[in-house]
mmCIF file of C-alpha atoms in Angstrom:
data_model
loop_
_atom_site.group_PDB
_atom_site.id
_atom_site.type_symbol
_atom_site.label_atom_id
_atom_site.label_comp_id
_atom_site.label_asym_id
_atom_site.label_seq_id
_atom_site.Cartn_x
_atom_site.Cartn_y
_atom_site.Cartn_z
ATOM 1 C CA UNK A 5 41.569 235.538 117.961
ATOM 2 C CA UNK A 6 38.841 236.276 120.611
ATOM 3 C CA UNK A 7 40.108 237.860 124.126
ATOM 4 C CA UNK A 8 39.335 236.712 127.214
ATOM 5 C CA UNK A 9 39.494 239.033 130.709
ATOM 6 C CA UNK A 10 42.207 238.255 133.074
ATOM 7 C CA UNK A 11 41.630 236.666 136.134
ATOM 8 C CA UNK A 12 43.674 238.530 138.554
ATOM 9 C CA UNK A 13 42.615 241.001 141.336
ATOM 10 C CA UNK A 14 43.938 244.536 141.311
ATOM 11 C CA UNK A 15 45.115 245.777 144.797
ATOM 12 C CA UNK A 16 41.516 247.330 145.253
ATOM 13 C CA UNK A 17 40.652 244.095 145.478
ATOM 14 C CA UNK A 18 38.781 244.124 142.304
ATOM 15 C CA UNK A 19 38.923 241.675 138.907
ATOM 16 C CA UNK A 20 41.277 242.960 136.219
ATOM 17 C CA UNK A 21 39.589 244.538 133.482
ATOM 18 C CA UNK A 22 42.171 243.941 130.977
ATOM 19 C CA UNK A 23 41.714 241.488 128.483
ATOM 20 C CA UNK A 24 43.991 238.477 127.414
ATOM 21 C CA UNK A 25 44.571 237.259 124.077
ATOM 22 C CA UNK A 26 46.324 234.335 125.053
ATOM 23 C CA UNK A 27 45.710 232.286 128.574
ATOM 24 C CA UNK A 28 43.853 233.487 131.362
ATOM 25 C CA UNK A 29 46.175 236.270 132.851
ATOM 26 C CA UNK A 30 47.528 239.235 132.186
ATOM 27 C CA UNK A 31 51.386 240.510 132.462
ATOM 28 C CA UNK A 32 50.804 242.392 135.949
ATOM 29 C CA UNK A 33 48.772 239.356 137.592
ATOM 30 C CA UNK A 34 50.316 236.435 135.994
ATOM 31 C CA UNK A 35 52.138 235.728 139.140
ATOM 32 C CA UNK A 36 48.751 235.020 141.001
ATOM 33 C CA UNK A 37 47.828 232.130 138.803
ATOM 34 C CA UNK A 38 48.743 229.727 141.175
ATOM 35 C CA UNK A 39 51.004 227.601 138.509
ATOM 36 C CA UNK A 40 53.226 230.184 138.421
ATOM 37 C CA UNK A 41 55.577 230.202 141.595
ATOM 38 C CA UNK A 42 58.057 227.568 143.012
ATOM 39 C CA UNK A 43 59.980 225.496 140.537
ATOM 40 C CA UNK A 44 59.775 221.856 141.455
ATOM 41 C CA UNK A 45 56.870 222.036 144.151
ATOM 42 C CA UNK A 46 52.916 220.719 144.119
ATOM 43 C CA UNK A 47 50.177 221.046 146.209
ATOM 44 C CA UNK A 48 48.217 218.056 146.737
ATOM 45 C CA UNK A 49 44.999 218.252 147.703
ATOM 46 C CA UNK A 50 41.776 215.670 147.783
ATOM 47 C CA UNK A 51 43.897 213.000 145.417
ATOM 48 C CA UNK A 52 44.654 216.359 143.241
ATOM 49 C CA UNK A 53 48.074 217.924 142.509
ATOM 50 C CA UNK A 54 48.883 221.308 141.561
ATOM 51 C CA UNK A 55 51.978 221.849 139.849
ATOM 52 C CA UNK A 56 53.963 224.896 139.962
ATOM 53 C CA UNK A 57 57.064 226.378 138.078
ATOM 54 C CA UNK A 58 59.491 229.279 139.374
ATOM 55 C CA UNK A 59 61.853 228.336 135.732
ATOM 56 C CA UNK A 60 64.046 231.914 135.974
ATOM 57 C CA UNK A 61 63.679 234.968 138.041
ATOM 58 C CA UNK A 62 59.668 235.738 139.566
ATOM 59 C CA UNK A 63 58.209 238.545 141.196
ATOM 60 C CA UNK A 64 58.019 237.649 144.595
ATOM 61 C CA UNK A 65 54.356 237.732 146.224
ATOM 62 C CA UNK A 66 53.026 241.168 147.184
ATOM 63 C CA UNK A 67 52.256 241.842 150.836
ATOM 64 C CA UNK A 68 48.364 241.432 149.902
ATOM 65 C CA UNK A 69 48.906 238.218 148.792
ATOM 66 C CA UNK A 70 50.826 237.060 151.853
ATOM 67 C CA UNK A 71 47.883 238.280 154.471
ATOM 68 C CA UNK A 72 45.967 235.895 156.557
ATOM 69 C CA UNK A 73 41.919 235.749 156.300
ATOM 70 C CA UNK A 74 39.123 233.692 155.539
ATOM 71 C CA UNK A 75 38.342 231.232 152.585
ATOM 72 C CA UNK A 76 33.738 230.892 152.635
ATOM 73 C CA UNK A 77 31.046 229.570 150.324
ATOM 74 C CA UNK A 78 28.004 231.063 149.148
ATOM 75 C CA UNK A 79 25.528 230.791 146.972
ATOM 76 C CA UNK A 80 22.341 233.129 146.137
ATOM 77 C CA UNK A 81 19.778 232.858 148.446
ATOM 78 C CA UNK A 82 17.239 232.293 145.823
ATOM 79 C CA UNK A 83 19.115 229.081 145.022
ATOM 80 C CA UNK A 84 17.902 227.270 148.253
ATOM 81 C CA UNK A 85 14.181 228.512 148.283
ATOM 82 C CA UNK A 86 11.839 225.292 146.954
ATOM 83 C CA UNK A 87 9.466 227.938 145.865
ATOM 84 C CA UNK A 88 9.161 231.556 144.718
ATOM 85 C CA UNK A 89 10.942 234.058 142.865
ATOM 86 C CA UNK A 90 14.105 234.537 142.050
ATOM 87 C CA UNK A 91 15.654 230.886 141.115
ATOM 88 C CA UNK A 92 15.981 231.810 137.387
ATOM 89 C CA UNK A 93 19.571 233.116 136.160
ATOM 90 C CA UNK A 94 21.491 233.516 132.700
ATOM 91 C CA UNK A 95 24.646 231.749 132.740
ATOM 92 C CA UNK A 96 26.953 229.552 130.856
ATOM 93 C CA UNK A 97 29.573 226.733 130.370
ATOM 94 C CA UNK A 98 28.125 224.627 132.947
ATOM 95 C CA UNK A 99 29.149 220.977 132.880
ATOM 96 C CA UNK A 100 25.728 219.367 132.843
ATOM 97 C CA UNK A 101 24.786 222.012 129.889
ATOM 98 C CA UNK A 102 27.794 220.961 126.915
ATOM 99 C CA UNK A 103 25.361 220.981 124.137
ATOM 100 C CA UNK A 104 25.305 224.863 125.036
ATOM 101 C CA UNK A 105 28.850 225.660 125.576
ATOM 102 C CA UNK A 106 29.966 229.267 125.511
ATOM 103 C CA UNK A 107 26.292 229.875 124.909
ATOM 104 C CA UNK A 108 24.587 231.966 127.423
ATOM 105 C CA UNK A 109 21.193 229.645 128.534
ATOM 106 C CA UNK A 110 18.373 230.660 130.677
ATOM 107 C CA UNK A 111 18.271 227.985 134.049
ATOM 108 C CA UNK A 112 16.226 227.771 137.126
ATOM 109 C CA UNK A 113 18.222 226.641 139.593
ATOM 110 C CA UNK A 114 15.513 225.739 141.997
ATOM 111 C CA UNK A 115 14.910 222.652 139.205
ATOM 112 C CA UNK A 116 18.159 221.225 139.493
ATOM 113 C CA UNK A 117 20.340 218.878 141.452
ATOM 114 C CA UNK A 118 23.702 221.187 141.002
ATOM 115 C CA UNK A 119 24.162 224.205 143.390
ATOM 116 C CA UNK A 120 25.808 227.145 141.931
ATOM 117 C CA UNK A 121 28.360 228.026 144.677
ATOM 118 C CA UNK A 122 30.976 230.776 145.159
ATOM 119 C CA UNK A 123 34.609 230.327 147.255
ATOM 120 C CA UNK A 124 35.588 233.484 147.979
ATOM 121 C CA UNK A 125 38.513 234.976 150.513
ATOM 122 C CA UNK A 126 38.428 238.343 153.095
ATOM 123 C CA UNK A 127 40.953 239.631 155.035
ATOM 124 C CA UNK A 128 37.536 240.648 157.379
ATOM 125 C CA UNK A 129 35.594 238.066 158.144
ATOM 126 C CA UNK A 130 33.011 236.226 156.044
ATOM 127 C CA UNK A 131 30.176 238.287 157.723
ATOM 128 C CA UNK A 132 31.237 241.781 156.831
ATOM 129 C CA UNK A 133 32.151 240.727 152.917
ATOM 130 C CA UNK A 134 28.641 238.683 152.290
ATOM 131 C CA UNK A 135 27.490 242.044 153.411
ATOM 132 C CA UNK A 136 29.749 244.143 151.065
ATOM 133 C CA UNK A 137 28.583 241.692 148.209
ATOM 134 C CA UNK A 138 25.497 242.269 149.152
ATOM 135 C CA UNK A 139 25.390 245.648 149.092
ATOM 136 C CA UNK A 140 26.752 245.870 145.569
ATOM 137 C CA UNK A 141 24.881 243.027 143.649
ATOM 138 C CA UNK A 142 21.662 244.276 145.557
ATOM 139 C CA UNK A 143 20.870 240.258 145.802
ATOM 140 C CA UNK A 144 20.411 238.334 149.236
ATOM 141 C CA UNK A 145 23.642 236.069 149.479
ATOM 142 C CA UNK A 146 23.799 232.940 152.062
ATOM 143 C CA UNK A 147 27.192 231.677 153.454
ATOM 144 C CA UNK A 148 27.351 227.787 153.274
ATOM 145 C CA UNK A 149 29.379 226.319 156.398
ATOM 146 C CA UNK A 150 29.491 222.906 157.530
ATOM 147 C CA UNK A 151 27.895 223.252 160.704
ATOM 148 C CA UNK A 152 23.960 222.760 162.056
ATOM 149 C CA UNK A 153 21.891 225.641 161.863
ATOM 150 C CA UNK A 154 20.192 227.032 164.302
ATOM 151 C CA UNK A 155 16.635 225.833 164.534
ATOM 152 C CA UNK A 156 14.362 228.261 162.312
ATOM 153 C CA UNK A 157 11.333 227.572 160.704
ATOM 154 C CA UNK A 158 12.226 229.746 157.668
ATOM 155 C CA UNK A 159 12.079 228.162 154.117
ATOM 156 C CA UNK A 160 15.635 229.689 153.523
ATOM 157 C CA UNK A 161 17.085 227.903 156.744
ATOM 158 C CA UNK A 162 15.189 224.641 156.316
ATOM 159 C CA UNK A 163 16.302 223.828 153.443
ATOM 160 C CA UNK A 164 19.761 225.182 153.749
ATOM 161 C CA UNK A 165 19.983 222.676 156.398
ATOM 162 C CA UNK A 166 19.784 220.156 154.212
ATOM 163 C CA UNK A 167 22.686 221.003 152.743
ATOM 164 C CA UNK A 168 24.769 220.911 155.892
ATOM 165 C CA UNK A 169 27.076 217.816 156.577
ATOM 166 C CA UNK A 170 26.495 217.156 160.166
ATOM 167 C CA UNK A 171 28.455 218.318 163.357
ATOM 168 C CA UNK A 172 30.042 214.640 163.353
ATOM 169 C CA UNK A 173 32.382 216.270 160.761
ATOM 170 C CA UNK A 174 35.903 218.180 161.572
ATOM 171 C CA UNK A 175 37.740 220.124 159.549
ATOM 172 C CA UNK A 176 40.843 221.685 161.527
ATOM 173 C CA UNK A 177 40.654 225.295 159.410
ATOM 174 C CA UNK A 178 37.118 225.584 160.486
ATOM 175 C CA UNK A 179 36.221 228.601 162.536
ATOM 176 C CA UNK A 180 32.398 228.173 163.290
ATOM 177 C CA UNK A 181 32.113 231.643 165.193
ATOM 178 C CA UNK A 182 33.238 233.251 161.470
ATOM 179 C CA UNK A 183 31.482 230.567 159.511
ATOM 180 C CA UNK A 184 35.143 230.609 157.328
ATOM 181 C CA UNK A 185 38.115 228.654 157.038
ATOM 182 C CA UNK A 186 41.169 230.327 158.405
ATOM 183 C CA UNK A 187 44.535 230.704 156.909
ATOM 184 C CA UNK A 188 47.456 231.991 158.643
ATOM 185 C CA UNK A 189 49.582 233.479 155.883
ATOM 186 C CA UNK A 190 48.825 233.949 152.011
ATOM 187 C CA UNK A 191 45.093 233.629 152.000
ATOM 188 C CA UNK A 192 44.522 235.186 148.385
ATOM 189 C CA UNK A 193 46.954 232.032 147.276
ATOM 190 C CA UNK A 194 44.844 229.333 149.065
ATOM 191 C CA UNK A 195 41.693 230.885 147.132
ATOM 192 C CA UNK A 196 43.495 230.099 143.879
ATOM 193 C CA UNK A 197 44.264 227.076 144.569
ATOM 194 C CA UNK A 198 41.091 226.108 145.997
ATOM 195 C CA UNK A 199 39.584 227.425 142.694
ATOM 196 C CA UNK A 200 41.581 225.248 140.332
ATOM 197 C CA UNK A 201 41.097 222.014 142.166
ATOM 198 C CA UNK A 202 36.852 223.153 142.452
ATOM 199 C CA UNK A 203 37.226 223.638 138.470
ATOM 200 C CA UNK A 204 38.908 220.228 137.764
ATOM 201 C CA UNK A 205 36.190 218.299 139.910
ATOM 202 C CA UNK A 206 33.486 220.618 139.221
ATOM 203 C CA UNK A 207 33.844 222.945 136.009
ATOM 204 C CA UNK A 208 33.175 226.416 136.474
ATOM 205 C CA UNK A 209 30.259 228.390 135.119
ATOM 206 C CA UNK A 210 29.556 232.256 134.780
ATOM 207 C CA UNK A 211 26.246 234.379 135.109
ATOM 208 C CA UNK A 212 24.775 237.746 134.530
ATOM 209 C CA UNK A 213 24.187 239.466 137.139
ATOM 210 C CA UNK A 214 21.017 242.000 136.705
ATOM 211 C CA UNK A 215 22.156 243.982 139.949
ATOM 212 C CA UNK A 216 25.679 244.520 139.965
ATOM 213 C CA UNK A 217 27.369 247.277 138.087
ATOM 214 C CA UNK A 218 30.682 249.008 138.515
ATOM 215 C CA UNK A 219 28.589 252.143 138.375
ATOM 216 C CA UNK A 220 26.520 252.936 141.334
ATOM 217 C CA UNK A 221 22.615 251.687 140.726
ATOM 218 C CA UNK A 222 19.386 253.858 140.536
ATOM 219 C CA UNK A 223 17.907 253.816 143.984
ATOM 220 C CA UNK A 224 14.670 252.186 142.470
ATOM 221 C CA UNK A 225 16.600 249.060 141.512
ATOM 222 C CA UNK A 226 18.428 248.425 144.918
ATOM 223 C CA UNK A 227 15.260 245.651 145.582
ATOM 224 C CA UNK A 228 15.771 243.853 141.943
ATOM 225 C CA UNK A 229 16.642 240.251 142.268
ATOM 226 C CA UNK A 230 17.724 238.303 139.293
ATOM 227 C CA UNK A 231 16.027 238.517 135.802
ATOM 228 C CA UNK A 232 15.960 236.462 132.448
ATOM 229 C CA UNK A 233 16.586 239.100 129.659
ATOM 230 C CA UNK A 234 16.535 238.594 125.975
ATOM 231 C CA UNK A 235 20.062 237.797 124.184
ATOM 232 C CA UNK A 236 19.759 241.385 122.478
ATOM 233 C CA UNK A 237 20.450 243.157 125.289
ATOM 234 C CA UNK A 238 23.399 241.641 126.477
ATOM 235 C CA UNK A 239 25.408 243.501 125.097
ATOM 236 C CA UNK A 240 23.666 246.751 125.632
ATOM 237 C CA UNK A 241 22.744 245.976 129.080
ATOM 238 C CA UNK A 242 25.109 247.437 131.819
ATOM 239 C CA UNK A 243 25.633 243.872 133.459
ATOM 240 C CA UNK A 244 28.511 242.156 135.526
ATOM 241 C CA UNK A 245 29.216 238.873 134.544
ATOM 242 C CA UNK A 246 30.682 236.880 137.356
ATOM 243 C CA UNK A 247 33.175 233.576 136.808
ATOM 244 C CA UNK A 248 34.274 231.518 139.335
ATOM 245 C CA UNK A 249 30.454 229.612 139.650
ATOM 246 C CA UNK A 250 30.948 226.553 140.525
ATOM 247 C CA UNK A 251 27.974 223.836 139.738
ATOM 248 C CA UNK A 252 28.182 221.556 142.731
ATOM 249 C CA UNK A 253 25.937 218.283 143.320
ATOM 250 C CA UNK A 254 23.895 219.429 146.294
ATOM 251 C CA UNK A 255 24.498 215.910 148.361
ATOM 252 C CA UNK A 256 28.684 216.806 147.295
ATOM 253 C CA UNK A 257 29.344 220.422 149.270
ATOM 254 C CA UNK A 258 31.183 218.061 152.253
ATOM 255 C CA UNK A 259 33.557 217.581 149.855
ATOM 256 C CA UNK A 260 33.794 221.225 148.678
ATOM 257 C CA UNK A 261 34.306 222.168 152.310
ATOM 258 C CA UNK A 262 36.882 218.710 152.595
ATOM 259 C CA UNK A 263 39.023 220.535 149.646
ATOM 260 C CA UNK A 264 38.804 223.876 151.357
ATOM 261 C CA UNK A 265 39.877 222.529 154.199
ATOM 262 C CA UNK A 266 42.819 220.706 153.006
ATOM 263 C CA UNK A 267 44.106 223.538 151.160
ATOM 264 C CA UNK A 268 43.981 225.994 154.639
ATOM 265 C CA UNK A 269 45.859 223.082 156.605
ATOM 266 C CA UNK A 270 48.694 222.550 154.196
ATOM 267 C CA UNK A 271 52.141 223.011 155.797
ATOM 268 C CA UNK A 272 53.349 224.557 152.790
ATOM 269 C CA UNK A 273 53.434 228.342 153.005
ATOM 270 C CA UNK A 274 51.105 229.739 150.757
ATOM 271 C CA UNK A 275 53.818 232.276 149.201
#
């Protein structure tokens, strides 16, 4: 029976790195899937509900879990250039790629209609973890927030514009000076949520990422952006792979942000 590695985040704020024969969490961090709390209660979001079962005695939330912060989007910067380097990436299990599933397949995302986003959470502010990403993937990151741009001739901004919904648009969470959406109380909850009800519209994909490593990376290789490698050294290759991809019609991120949204408003505590 293969193993799969648990989905929940240690209190260094880190993925777990054990691995799970059966489902997608482990014993210690089974009580962040978001199904698992509060017998009887859903979440509804965007025409989507969220079950959740508290059958017996659970482990309360930890104090991490209950802490306010920011839910953002990003994507790789690469990902919105029309041109040059840096588009191609190794991934798989996304849902316009079945005939490959669990198959890792070479893509250039500058080719395709789908975005390849990331939701992520900070108890900072957006800013400061893009920058902490940044710093360990050694890849240029851009935060996706439903707001205009500020005019900029640059082939990153222009075309990141495009994927902006317009100013017309509201979402109460919204906190345009932090590009993030704001959540009083339980802020590593609303991510999970937000996650499942991305992977029921969306699907999720994963990808290799050439940069990132748990040990600290040559100086030489801090300027490497992404790189198609051969299948044979995958699994000699000391390379994160990172989950929670989500392939995103580029005309459909207002409703990415609409979901977010929804999720930071609810008036159920996220405990």
């Amino acid at each position: 029976m293969s193993s799969t590695q648990c989905l929940g985040t240690t209190r260094k704020g880190t993925r777990c790195l054990k691995k799970v024969a059966n489902g997608q969490w482990c014993v210690y961090h089974e009580n962040q899937n978001p199904g698992y709390s509060q017998k009887g209660t859903s979440v509804r979001t965007g025409g989507l509900t969220i079950a959740s079962d508290n059958k017996g005695a659970k482990p309360l939330p930890s104090v991490e879990l209950l802490k306010p912060g920011y839910i953002y989007v990003y994507t790789l910067s690469a990902f919105l250039l029309k041109s040059g380097h840096g588009g191609w990436v190794q991934t798989r299990n996304l849902v316009n790629l079945n005939n490959h599933r669990n198959e890792w397949v070479d893509v250039d995302m500058k080719s395709l209609k789908i975005l390849l986003v990331k939701v992520g959470m900070t108890t900072k502010t957006p800013e400061v973890r893009i920058l902490q990403w940044e710093e360990k993937c050694n890849h240029k990151l851009a935060c996706l927030y439903p707001t205009k741009h500020n005019q900029d001739k640059s082939s990153l901004l222009a075309a990141f514009k495009k994927l902006s919904i317009g100013a017309q648009q509201n979402f109460d969470s919204y906190d345009s000076l932090r590009k993030g959406f704001y959540v009083p109380k339980g802020v590593a909850i609303a991510e999970r949520r937000i996650h499942v009800l991305l992977k029921q519209k969306y699907g999720r994909g994963e990808i290799h990422c050439t940069g990132c490593s748990e040990k600290p990376a040559p100086e030489s290789d801090t300027s490497k952006f992404w790189n198609v490698f051969r299948a044979k050294e995958l699994k000699v290759a000391n390379y994160n792979i990172h989950n929670e991809w989500f392939p995103v019609p580029r005309k459909e991120l207002d409703d990415v942000y609409r979901i977010i949204d929804q999720v930071c408003c609810s008036k159920q505590p996220h405990t």
